[in-house]
Each structure stands twice: as structure tokens, then as C-alpha cells.
Tab-separated table of C-alpha atoms in Angstrom:
chain	number	residue	atom	x	y	z
T	1	MET	CA	-10.880	40.443	15.825
T	2	THR	CA	-11.410	39.271	12.222
T	3	THR	CA	-8.757	37.068	10.662
T	4	ARG	CA	-8.472	36.112	7.005
T	5	MET	CA	-6.935	32.701	6.270
T	6	ALA	CA	-5.965	31.026	2.990
T	7	ILE	CA	-5.798	27.231	2.701
T	8	VAL	CA	-3.831	25.532	-0.066
T	9	ASP	CA	-4.998	21.976	-0.723
T	10	SER	CA	-2.319	19.971	-2.558
T	11	ARG	CA	-4.878	17.263	-3.250
T	12	GLN	CA	-6.877	19.686	-5.400
T	13	GLY	CA	-4.052	20.903	-7.607
T	14	GLY	CA	-3.007	23.684	-5.245
T	15	ARG	CA	-6.419	25.387	-5.202
T	16	VAL	CA	-6.563	28.298	-2.757
T	17	ALA	CA	-9.620	28.911	-0.557
T	18	HIS	CA	-10.012	32.103	1.506
T	19	LEU	CA	-11.827	31.953	4.828
T	20	ASP	CA	-12.984	35.110	6.630
T	21	ASN	CA	-13.948	35.641	10.275
T	22	VAL	CA	-11.768	32.783	11.450
T	23	VAL	CA	-10.888	32.653	15.124
T	24	PRO	CA	-7.094	33.050	15.291
T	25	LEU	CA	-5.045	30.118	16.572
T	26	PRO	CA	-2.258	30.454	19.152
T	27	ARG	CA	0.895	32.067	17.808
T	28	ARG	CA	2.964	28.900	18.186
T	29	VAL	CA	0.531	27.043	15.919
T	30	PHE	CA	0.656	29.823	13.332
T	31	SER	CA	4.417	29.655	13.447
T	32	MET	CA	4.392	25.947	12.631
T	33	SER	CA	1.843	26.541	9.883
T	34	ARG	CA	3.954	29.247	8.275
T	35	SER	CA	6.960	26.925	8.149
T	36	ARG	CA	4.917	24.346	6.222
T	37	GLY	CA	2.747	26.650	4.136
T	38	THR	CA	2.970	29.177	1.325
T	39	ALA	CA	2.922	32.955	1.683
T	40	VAL	CA	-0.221	34.741	0.526
T	41	ALA	CA	-0.520	38.508	0.930
T	42	GLY	CA	-2.187	39.442	4.216
T	43	ALA	CA	-3.033	35.887	5.237
T	44	THR	CA	-1.680	32.875	7.062
T	45	VAL	CA	-1.492	29.815	4.814
T	46	LEU	CA	-1.884	26.208	5.908
T	47	GLN	CA	-0.552	23.456	3.636
T	48	LEU	CA	-2.812	20.440	3.987
T	49	PRO	CA	-1.015	17.063	3.951
T	50	ARG	CA	-1.197	14.935	0.852
T	51	ARG	CA	-3.518	12.009	0.735
T	52	THR	CA	-2.280	9.073	2.786
T	53	SER	CA	-1.339	6.091	0.674
T	54	GLU	CA	-3.443	2.942	0.796
T	55	ARG	CA	-0.824	0.849	2.569
T	56	THR	CA	-0.164	3.576	5.133
T	57	ARG	CA	-3.865	3.733	5.988
T	58	ALA	CA	-3.826	-0.041	6.394
T	59	GLY	CA	-1.014	0.183	8.931
T	60	GLY	CA	1.807	-1.158	6.727
T	61	GLU	CA	4.704	0.424	4.909
T	62	PRO	CA	3.759	2.781	2.057
T	63	MET	CA	4.177	1.655	-1.552
T	64	HIS	CA	6.961	3.764	-3.069
T	65	CYS	CA	6.918	4.891	-6.687
T	66	PRO	CA	9.752	3.087	-8.553
T	67	PHE	CA	10.465	6.237	-10.590
T	68	CYS	CA	10.568	9.117	-8.089
T	69	LYS	CA	10.528	7.099	-4.826
T	70	ASN	CA	7.538	9.070	-3.562
T	71	GLU	CA	5.306	7.139	-1.172
T	72	ASP	CA	2.080	8.913	-2.178
T	73	THR	CA	0.571	6.422	-4.639
T	74	ARG	CA	-2.943	5.206	-5.291
T	75	VAL	CA	-4.554	2.141	-6.852
T	76	VAL	CA	-6.401	2.873	-10.113
T	77	ASP	CA	-7.228	-0.705	-11.144
T	78	SER	CA	-7.117	-4.213	-9.618
T	79	ARG	CA	-7.466	-7.538	-11.399
T	80	VAL	CA	-7.379	-11.110	-10.116
T	81	PHE	CA	-5.194	-13.571	-12.034
T	82	ASP	CA	-3.859	-17.114	-11.806
T	83	ASP	CA	-7.258	-18.514	-10.767
T	84	GLY	CA	-7.544	-16.194	-7.794
T	85	GLN	CA	-4.065	-16.873	-6.420
T	86	GLY	CA	-2.878	-13.314	-7.037
T	87	ILE	CA	-3.980	-9.735	-7.582
T	88	ARG	CA	-2.393	-7.386	-10.092
T	89	ARG	CA	-2.776	-3.717	-9.128
T	90	ARG	CA	-2.219	-0.736	-11.414
T	91	ARG	CA	-0.956	2.233	-9.394
T	92	SER	CA	-0.459	5.916	-10.105
T	93	CYS	CA	2.058	8.188	-8.399
T	94	ASN	CA	0.483	11.425	-7.157
T	95	GLU	CA	3.874	13.164	-7.369
T	96	CYS	CA	5.250	12.405	-10.849
T	97	GLY	CA	2.047	11.056	-12.407
T	98	ARG	CA	3.646	7.899	-13.779
T	99	ARG	CA	1.981	4.504	-13.490
T	100	PHE	CA	3.353	1.113	-12.492
T	101	THR	CA	2.088	-2.372	-11.661
T	102	THR	CA	2.402	-4.379	-8.460
T	103	VAL	CA	1.540	-8.038	-7.902
T	104	GLU	CA	0.248	-9.481	-4.647
T	105	SER	CA	0.031	-13.223	-4.031
T	106	ALA	CA	-0.316	-15.575	-1.095
T	107	VAL	CA	3.057	-17.055	-0.146
T	108	MET	CA	3.326	-20.774	0.565
T	109	ALA	CA	6.596	-21.886	2.133
T	110	VAL	CA	8.452	-25.116	1.393
T	111	VAL	CA	10.541	-26.593	4.208
T	112	LYS	CA	13.688	-28.277	2.909
T	113	ARG	CA	15.401	-31.215	4.598
T	114	ASN	CA	17.956	-28.954	6.283
T	115	GLY	CA	15.171	-26.909	7.864
T	116	VAL	CA	15.537	-23.907	5.549
T	117	THR	CA	12.258	-22.505	4.189
T	118	GLU	CA	11.750	-20.876	0.819
T	119	PRO	CA	8.687	-19.730	-1.149
T	120	PHE	CA	7.015	-22.321	-3.337
T	121	SER	CA	8.040	-21.819	-6.954
T	122	ARG	CA	6.370	-23.283	-10.011
T	123	GLU	CA	9.541	-22.548	-11.944
T	124	LYS	CA	11.553	-24.835	-9.648
T	125	VAL	CA	8.993	-27.595	-10.131
T	126	MET	CA	9.256	-27.173	-13.891
T	127	LYS	CA	13.046	-27.118	-13.741
T	128	GLY	CA	13.185	-30.467	-11.938
T	129	VAL	CA	10.621	-32.083	-14.210
T	130	ARG	CA	12.217	-30.629	-17.349
T	131	ARG	CA	15.419	-32.593	-16.638
T	132	ALA	CA	13.430	-35.809	-16.340
T	133	CYS	CA	11.658	-35.036	-19.629
T	134	GLN	CA	14.862	-34.419	-21.568
T	135	GLY	CA	14.613	-36.083	-24.977
T	136	ARG	CA	10.902	-36.816	-24.530
T	137	ASP	CA	8.041	-35.348	-26.536
T	138	VAL	CA	6.801	-33.046	-23.767
T	139	ALA	CA	5.752	-29.492	-24.595
T	140	GLU	CA	6.514	-26.482	-22.429
T	141	ASP	CA	2.785	-25.899	-21.988
T	142	ASP	CA	2.527	-29.382	-20.484
T	143	LEU	CA	5.160	-28.438	-17.903
T	144	HIS	CA	3.264	-25.269	-17.004
T	145	LYS	CA	0.084	-27.273	-16.559
T	146	LEU	CA	1.874	-29.848	-14.418
T	147	ALA	CA	3.370	-27.141	-12.182
T	148	GLN	CA	-0.097	-25.646	-11.708
T	149	GLN	CA	-1.501	-29.048	-10.772
T	150	VAL	CA	1.280	-29.529	-8.236
T	151	GLU	CA	0.656	-26.139	-6.650
T	152	GLU	CA	-3.078	-26.766	-6.434
T	153	ALA	CA	-2.470	-30.137	-4.791
T	154	VAL	CA	-0.048	-28.681	-2.266
T	155	ARG	CA	-2.313	-25.731	-1.432
T	156	ALA	CA	-5.205	-28.145	-0.935
T	157	THR	CA	-3.413	-29.492	2.146
T	158	GLY	CA	-4.373	-26.259	3.874
T	159	VAL	CA	-1.014	-25.658	5.556
T	160	ALA	CA	1.236	-22.631	5.160
T	161	GLU	CA	4.519	-24.592	5.313
T	162	VAL	CA	4.863	-27.794	3.304
T	163	PRO	CA	7.761	-30.281	3.584
T	164	ALA	CA	9.781	-30.564	0.384
T	165	ASN	CA	9.043	-34.289	0.116
T	166	GLU	CA	5.313	-33.487	-0.077
T	167	VAL	CA	6.023	-31.375	-3.137
T	168	GLY	CA	7.913	-34.283	-4.701
T	169	LEU	CA	5.015	-36.652	-4.022
T	170	ALA	CA	2.634	-34.158	-5.611
T	171	ILE	CA	4.787	-34.203	-8.768
T	172	LEU	CA	4.748	-37.974	-9.231
T	173	GLY	CA	1.059	-38.354	-10.080
T	174	PRO	CA	0.787	-35.686	-12.822
T	175	LEU	CA	4.170	-36.693	-14.242
T	176	ARG	CA	3.133	-40.348	-14.448
T	177	ASP	CA	0.093	-39.312	-16.475
T	178	LEU	CA	2.201	-37.020	-18.659
T	179	ASP	CA	5.080	-39.331	-19.618
T	180	GLU	CA	5.899	-42.722	-18.111
T	181	VAL	CA	9.594	-42.655	-19.020
T	182	ALA	CA	10.031	-39.207	-17.460
T	183	TYR	CA	8.143	-40.492	-14.425
T	184	LEU	CA	10.561	-43.417	-14.009
T	185	ARG	CA	13.530	-41.046	-14.302
T	186	PHE	CA	12.140	-38.652	-11.719
T	187	ALA	CA	11.002	-41.386	-9.351
T	188	SER	CA	14.354	-43.168	-9.534
T	189	VAL	CA	16.092	-40.043	-8.235
T	190	TYR	CA	13.399	-38.763	-5.865
T	191	GLN	CA	12.632	-42.155	-4.310
T	192	GLY	CA	16.256	-43.268	-4.414
T	193	PHE	CA	16.065	-46.403	-6.568
T	194	SER	CA	19.073	-48.563	-5.727
T	195	SER	CA	18.527	-51.718	-7.745
T	196	ILE	CA	16.896	-53.197	-10.826
T	197	GLU	CA	14.165	-54.553	-8.558
T	198	ASP	CA	13.116	-50.974	-7.722
T	199	PHE	CA	12.662	-50.196	-11.402
T	200	GLU	CA	10.806	-53.472	-11.974
T	201	ALA	CA	8.416	-52.676	-9.125
T	202	ALA	CA	7.739	-49.212	-10.549
T	203	ILE	CA	7.150	-50.656	-14.034
T	204	ARG	CA	4.739	-53.278	-12.621
T	205	ASP	CA	2.828	-50.498	-10.925
T	206	LEU	CA	2.592	-48.594	-14.210
T	207	ARG	CA	1.307	-51.707	-16.017
T	208	THR	CA	-1.248	-52.356	-13.294
T	209	ARG	CA	-2.552	-48.792	-13.532
T	210	ALA	CA	-2.690	-48.987	-17.327
T	211	ALA	CA	-4.632	-52.266	-17.181
T	212	ALA	CA	-7.068	-50.811	-14.642
T	213	ALA	CA	-7.624	-47.719	-16.782
T	214	GLY	CA	-7.974	-49.717	-20.018
T	215	PRO	CA	-11.669	-50.716	-19.733
T	216	THR	CA	-12.584	-47.156	-18.744
T	217	ASP	CA	-10.847	-45.700	-21.796
T	218	ALA	CA	-12.447	-48.270	-24.084
T	219	ALA	CA	-15.896	-47.378	-22.727
């Protein structure tokens, strides 16, 4: 018996292909196909599934379109940013055709004193340092640079979870080079200065470092 079948491929804009001399499938399969397909005169139609999204193929949850909530999206462009710490992907929805951007980055966790973990945030580093720099001649770009230096130092430890005090220690060095007064303010709170002697010791350390760096700068 000769059977004529029409296949509608949604991935090709609904293009219809007719196949002749096809061996008929069992009736129960045709029944399922009819429920999912489209009627074409004198033929059984099979609706092919849409292309599987990238994240579904990878075994994770699909990336949903923020406009129509459809999970059938595809990556049209990928660019590395932030010195390789993240990837910005431009995606297109195969349902509504609109485009949107997603950002992927490696997450580094900070363990607080109470045991709670939270993602490392450059903004939080800048917020803490900004208070110490209040009234000082420190530009916002300097704070961004300092936060980047802190993150690079913390990531260089090679661990996924970093104690919060390690982040504080990573701030002290760049802040000392940026502004000595802001450094003393931050250190007095972070290291818990409790007397004038603590400040005097910190100031002596600053003077010692400045004296050691003096001949190098002069050269």
C-alpha cells in the first residue's frame, strides 16, 4: 500500500515536505501524530519539535525569554568581559523574535563570621572603602580599581569560599597605597584599634614603608 505523508518543520518556517511511498506506521502512532500535527488534505501530518535550547541540550534548565517566557532561545553572540571573569551572551527568542542579553560569571563565595555565605561583591568592597575615604581626594575610578585588585587577590587564593577577614586583609594593601588617612580609618575599624598605641604602631609602619620606598622612587 502506498501512503503519502506531509511533514511540517517548524524550524524551517513551517515548510511542508511531501513524502510518497512511505510505509504506514501503526494506527496508535498516527493518532498521536494527528493530535500534534496540522491537517493537510489526504495526508497525515507530523509536527517536528522545535530546536532544543542550548541549556536543555547541556542538561540544565532552559533559558526562558523575558518577554514571552518561551524556553526556545538561541545564542547569537558571545563576548568575554571583565578580564575573562564573565561572558556576555546575546540571545534570540525563536518564538517572538526579540533579543536579550544574559551574563554568566564564576561565583566566589564569602563566608561571614556567623557562617553565612554570600557571593563576593565588588560593590560591597567599594561601599566599605568609600566610607573610609569620606572627605578625601579619592576618585570613583580609584575605588573601582581597588575593588578589582581585591577581587584578583582573593581569586588568586584558588579557593571557592573565602573567609570575610581574608577579604578585609586584601583591602588593606591597595587602600594603604591609595590614601594613608583612609587606610588608618579602615584599619582602625577592621583591626579593632583600642588605644592610641594602636594608631601609633600603624603610623610607624606607614613611615617605615615610605622610607623603604623612598630610594626606589628617587631612582
